[in-house]
PDB file of C-alpha atoms in Angstrom:
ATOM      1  CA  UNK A   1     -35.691 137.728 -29.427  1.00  0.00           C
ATOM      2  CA  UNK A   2     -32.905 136.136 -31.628  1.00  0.00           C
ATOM      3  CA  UNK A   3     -31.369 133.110 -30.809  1.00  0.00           C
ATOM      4  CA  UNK A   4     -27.891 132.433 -31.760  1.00  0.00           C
ATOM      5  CA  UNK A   5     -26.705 128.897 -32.232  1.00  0.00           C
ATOM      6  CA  UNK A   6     -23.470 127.576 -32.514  1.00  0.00           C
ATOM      7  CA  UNK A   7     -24.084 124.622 -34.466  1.00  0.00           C
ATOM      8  CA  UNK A   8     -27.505 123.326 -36.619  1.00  0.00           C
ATOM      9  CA  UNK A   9     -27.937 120.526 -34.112  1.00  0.00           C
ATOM     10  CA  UNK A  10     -28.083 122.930 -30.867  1.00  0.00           C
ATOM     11  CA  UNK A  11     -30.937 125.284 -33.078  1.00  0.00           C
ATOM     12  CA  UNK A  12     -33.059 121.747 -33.699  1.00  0.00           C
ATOM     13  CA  UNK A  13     -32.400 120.294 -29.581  1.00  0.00           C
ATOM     14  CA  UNK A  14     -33.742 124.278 -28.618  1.00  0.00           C
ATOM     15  CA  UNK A  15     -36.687 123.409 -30.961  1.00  0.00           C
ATOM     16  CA  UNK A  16     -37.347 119.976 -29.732  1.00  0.00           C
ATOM     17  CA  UNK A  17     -36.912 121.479 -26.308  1.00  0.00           C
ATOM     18  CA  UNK A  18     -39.507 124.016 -26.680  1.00  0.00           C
ATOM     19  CA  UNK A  19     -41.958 121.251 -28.415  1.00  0.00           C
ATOM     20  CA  UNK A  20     -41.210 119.388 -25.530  1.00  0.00           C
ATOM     21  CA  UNK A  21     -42.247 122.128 -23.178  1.00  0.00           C
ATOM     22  CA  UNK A  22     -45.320 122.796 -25.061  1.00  0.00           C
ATOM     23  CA  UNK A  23     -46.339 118.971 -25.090  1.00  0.00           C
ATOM     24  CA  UNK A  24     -45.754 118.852 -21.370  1.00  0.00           C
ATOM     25  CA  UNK A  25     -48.763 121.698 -20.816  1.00  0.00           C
ATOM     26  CA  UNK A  26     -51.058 119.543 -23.277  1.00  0.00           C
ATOM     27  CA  UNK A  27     -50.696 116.120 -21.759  1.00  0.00           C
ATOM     28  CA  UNK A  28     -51.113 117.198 -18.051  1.00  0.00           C
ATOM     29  CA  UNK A  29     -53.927 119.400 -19.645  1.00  0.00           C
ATOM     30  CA  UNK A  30     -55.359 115.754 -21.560  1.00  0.00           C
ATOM     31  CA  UNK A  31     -54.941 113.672 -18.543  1.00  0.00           C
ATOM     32  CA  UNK A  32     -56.123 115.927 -16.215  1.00  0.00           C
ATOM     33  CA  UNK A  33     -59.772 114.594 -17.048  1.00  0.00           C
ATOM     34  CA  UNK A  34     -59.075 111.633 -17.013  1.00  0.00           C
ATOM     35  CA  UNK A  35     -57.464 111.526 -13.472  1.00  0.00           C
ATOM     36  CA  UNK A  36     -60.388 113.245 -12.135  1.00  0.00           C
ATOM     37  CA  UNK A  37     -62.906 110.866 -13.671  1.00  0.00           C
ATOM     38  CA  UNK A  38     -61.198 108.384 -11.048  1.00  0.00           C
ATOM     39  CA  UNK A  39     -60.957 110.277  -8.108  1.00  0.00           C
ATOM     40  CA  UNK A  40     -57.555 111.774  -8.157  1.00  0.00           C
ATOM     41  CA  UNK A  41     -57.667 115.414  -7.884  1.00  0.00           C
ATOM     42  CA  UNK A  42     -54.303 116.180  -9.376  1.00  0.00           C
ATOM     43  CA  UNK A  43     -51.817 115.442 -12.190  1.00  0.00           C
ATOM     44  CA  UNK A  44     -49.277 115.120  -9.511  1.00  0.00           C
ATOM     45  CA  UNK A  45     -51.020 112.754  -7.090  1.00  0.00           C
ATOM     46  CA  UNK A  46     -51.433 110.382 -10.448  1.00  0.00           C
ATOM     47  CA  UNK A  47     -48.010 110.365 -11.390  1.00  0.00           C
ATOM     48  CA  UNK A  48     -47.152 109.605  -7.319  1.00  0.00           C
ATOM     49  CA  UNK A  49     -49.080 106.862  -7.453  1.00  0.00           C
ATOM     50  CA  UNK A  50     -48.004 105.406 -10.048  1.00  0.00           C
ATOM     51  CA  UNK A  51     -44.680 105.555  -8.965  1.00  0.00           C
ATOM     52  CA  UNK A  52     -45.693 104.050  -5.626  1.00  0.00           C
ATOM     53  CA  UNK A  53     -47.185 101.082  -7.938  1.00  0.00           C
ATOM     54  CA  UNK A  54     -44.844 100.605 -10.131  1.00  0.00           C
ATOM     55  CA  UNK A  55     -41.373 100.897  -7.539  1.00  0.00           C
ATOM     56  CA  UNK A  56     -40.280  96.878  -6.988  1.00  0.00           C
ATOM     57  CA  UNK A  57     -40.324  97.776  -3.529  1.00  0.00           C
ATOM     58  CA  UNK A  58     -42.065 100.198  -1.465  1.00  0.00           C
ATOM     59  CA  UNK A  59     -40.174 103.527  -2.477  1.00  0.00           C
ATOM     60  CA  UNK A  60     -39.826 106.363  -0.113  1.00  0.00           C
ATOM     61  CA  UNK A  61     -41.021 110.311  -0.717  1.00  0.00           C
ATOM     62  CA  UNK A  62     -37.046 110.705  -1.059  1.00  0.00           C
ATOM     63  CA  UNK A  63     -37.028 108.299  -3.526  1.00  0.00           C
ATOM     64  CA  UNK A  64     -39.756 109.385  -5.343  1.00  0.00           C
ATOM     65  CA  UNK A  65     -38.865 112.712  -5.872  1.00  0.00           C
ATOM     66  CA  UNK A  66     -34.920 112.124  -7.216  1.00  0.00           C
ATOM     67  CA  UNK A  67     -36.245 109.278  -9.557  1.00  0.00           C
ATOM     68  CA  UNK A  68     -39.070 111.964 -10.928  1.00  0.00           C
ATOM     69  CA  UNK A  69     -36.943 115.199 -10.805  1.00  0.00           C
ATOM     70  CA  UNK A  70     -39.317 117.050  -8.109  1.00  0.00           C
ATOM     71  CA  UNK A  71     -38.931 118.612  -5.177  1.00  0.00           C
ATOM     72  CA  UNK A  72     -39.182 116.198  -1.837  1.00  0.00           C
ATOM     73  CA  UNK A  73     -41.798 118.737  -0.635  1.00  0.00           C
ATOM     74  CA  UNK A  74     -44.125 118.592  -3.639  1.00  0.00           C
ATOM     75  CA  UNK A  75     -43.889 114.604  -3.427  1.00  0.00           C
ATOM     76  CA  UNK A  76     -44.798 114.927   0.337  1.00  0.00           C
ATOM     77  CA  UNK A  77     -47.617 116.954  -0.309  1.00  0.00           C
ATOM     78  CA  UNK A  78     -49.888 114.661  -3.235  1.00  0.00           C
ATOM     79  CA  UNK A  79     -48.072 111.754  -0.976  1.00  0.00           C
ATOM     80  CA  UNK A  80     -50.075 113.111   2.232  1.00  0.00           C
ATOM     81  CA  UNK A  81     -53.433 113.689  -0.409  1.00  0.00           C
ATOM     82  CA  UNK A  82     -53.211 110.317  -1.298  1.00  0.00           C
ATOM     83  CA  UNK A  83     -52.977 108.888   2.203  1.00  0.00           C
ATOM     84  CA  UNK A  84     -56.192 111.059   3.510  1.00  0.00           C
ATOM     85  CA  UNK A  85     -58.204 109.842   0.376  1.00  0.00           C
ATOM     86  CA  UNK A  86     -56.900 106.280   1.805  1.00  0.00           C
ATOM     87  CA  UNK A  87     -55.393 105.625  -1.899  1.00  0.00           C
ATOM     88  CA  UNK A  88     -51.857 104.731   0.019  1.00  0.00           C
ATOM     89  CA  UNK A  89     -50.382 104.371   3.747  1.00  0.00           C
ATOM     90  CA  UNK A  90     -47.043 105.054   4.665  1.00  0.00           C
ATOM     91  CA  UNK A  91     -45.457 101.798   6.563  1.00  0.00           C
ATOM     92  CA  UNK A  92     -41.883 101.913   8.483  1.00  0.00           C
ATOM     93  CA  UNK A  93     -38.602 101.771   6.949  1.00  0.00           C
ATOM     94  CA  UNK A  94     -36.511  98.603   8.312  1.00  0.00           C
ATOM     95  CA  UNK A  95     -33.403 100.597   6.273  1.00  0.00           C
ATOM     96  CA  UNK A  96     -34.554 103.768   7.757  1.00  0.00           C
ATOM     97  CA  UNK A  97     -35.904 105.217  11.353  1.00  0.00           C
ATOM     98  CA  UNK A  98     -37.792 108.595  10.174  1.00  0.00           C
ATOM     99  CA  UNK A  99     -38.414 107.837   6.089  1.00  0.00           C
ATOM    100  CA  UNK A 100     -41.543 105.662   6.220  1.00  0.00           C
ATOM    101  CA  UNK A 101     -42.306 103.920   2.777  1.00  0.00           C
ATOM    102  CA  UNK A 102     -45.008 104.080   0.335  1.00  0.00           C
ATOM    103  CA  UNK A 103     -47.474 101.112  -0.166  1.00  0.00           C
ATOM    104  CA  UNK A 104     -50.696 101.355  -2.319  1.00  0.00           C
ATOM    105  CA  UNK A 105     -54.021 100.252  -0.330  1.00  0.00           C
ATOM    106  CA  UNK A 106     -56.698  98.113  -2.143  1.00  0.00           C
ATOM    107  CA  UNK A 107     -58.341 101.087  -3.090  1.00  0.00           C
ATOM    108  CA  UNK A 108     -55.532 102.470  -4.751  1.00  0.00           C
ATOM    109  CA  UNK A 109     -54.539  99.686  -6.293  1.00  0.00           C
ATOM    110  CA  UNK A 110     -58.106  99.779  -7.769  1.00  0.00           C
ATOM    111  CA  UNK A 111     -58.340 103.200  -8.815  1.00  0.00           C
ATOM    112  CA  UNK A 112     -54.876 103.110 -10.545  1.00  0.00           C
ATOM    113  CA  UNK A 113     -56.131 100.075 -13.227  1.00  0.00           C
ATOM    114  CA  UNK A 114     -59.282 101.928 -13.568  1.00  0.00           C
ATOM    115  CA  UNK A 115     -57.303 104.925 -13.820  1.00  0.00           C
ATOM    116  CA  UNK A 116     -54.509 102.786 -16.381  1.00  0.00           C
ATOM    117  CA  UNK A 117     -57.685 101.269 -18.265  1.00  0.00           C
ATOM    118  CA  UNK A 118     -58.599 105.225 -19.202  1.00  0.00           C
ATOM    119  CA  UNK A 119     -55.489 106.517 -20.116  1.00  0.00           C
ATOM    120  CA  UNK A 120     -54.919 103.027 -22.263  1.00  0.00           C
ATOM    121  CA  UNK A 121     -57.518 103.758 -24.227  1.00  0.00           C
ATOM    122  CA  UNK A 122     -56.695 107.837 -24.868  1.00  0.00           C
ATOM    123  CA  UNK A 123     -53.136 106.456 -25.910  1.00  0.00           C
ATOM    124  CA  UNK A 124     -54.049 103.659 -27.973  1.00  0.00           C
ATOM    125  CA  UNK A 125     -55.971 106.783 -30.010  1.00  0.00           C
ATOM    126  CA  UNK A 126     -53.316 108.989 -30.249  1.00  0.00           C
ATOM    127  CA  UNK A 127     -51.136 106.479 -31.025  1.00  0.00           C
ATOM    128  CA  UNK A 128     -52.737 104.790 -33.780  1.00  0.00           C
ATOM    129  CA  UNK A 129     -52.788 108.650 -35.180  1.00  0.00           C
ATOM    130  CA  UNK A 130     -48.668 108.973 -35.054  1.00  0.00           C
ATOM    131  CA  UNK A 131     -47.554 105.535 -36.063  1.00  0.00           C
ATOM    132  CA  UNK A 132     -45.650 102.796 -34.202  1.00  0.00           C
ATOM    133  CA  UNK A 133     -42.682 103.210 -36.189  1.00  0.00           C
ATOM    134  CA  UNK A 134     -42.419 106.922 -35.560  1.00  0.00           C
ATOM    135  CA  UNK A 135     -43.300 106.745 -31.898  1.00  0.00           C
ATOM    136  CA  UNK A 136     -40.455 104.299 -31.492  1.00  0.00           C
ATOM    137  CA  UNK A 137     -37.929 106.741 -32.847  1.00  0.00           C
ATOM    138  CA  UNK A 138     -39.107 109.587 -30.809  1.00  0.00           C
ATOM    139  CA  UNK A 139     -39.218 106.986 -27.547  1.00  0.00           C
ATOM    140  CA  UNK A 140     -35.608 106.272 -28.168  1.00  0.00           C
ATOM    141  CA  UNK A 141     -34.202 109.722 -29.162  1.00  0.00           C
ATOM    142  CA  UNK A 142     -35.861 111.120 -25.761  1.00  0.00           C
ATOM    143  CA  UNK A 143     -34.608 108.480 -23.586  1.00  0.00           C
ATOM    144  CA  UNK A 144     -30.696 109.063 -25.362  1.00  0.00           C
ATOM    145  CA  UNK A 145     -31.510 112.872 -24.160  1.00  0.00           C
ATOM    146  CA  UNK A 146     -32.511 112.275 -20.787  1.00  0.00           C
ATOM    147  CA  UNK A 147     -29.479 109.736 -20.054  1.00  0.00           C
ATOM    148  CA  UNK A 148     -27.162 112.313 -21.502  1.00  0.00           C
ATOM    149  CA  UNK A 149     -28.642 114.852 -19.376  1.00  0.00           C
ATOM    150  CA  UNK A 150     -28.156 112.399 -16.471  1.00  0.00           C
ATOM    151  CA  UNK A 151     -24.684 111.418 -16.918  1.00  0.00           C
ATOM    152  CA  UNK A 152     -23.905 115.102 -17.311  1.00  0.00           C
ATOM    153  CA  UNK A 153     -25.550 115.977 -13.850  1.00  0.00           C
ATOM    154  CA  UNK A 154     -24.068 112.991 -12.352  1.00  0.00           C
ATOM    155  CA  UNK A 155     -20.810 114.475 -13.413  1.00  0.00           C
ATOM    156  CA  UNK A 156     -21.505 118.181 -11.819  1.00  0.00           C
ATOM    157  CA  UNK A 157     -22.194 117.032  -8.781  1.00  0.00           C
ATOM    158  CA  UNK A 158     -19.361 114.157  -8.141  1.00  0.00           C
ATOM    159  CA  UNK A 159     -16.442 116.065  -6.425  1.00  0.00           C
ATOM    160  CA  UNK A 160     -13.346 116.033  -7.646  1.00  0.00           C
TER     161      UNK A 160
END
């Protein structure tokens, strides 16, 4: 199929954008492994847990879900996985009656820094491949993306 671009930039962001695509597929497919390794059965209940973690206070599924671009369902669901393998426990809400919050139990606590320890380790590999330097650019160009992309959704959805 041909792709028509209006400008040089737009052809090189739809390029980017399908590199970006194609990296997504090779990291979850990486870091699968490594998840497993420490007893989380999924990509997803990894990257819930370390939200739950890493959140200065205890976030809800609601939460979750906007700050990571997923569906509340698909939160609820590794959120409820993680519970039954006793990883986290969902506590009530003093701001809330019905949206109980996320807390990490010892054990999750413990399987996320063995689980950090792993994935340290695969990143300080490929990153010693790329470069510091070049990483840095690439960190910064992808975050000035994703706050454009922000800003812009922020605007389609305030009325007017």
């Amino acid at each position: 199929m041909d792709h028509k671009y209006h400008t040089a930039a737009g052809a090189h962001f739809a390029a980017l954008t399908d590199e970006l695509l194609r990296l997504r597929g090779r990291l979850i497919t990486a870091t699968r492994d490594l998840s497993a390794e420490r007893g989380l059965q999924s990509q997803s209940q990894s990257l819930i847990l370390s939200a739950v973690v890493h959140a200065p206070e205890p976030p809800t599924v609601a939460r979750i879900a906007r700050s990571l671009g997923l569906t509340r369902q698909s939160v609820q669901r590794s959120a409820n996985e993680l519970a039954l393998a006793g990883f986290i426990w969902f506590e009530d809400n003093p701001h809330h009656k019905r949206a109980k919050q996320l807390v990490a139990t010892p054990a999750g606590l413990d399987i996320y820094s063995h689980s950090t320890d792993a994935r340290g380790q695969w990143a300080d590999e490929v990153g010693g491949a790329i470069g510091e330097a070049e990483l840095q650019q690439a960190a910064a160009t992808l975050r000035r993306i994703r706050i454009l992309l922000e800003q812009r959704g922020r605007e389609q959805t305030t009325p007017a």
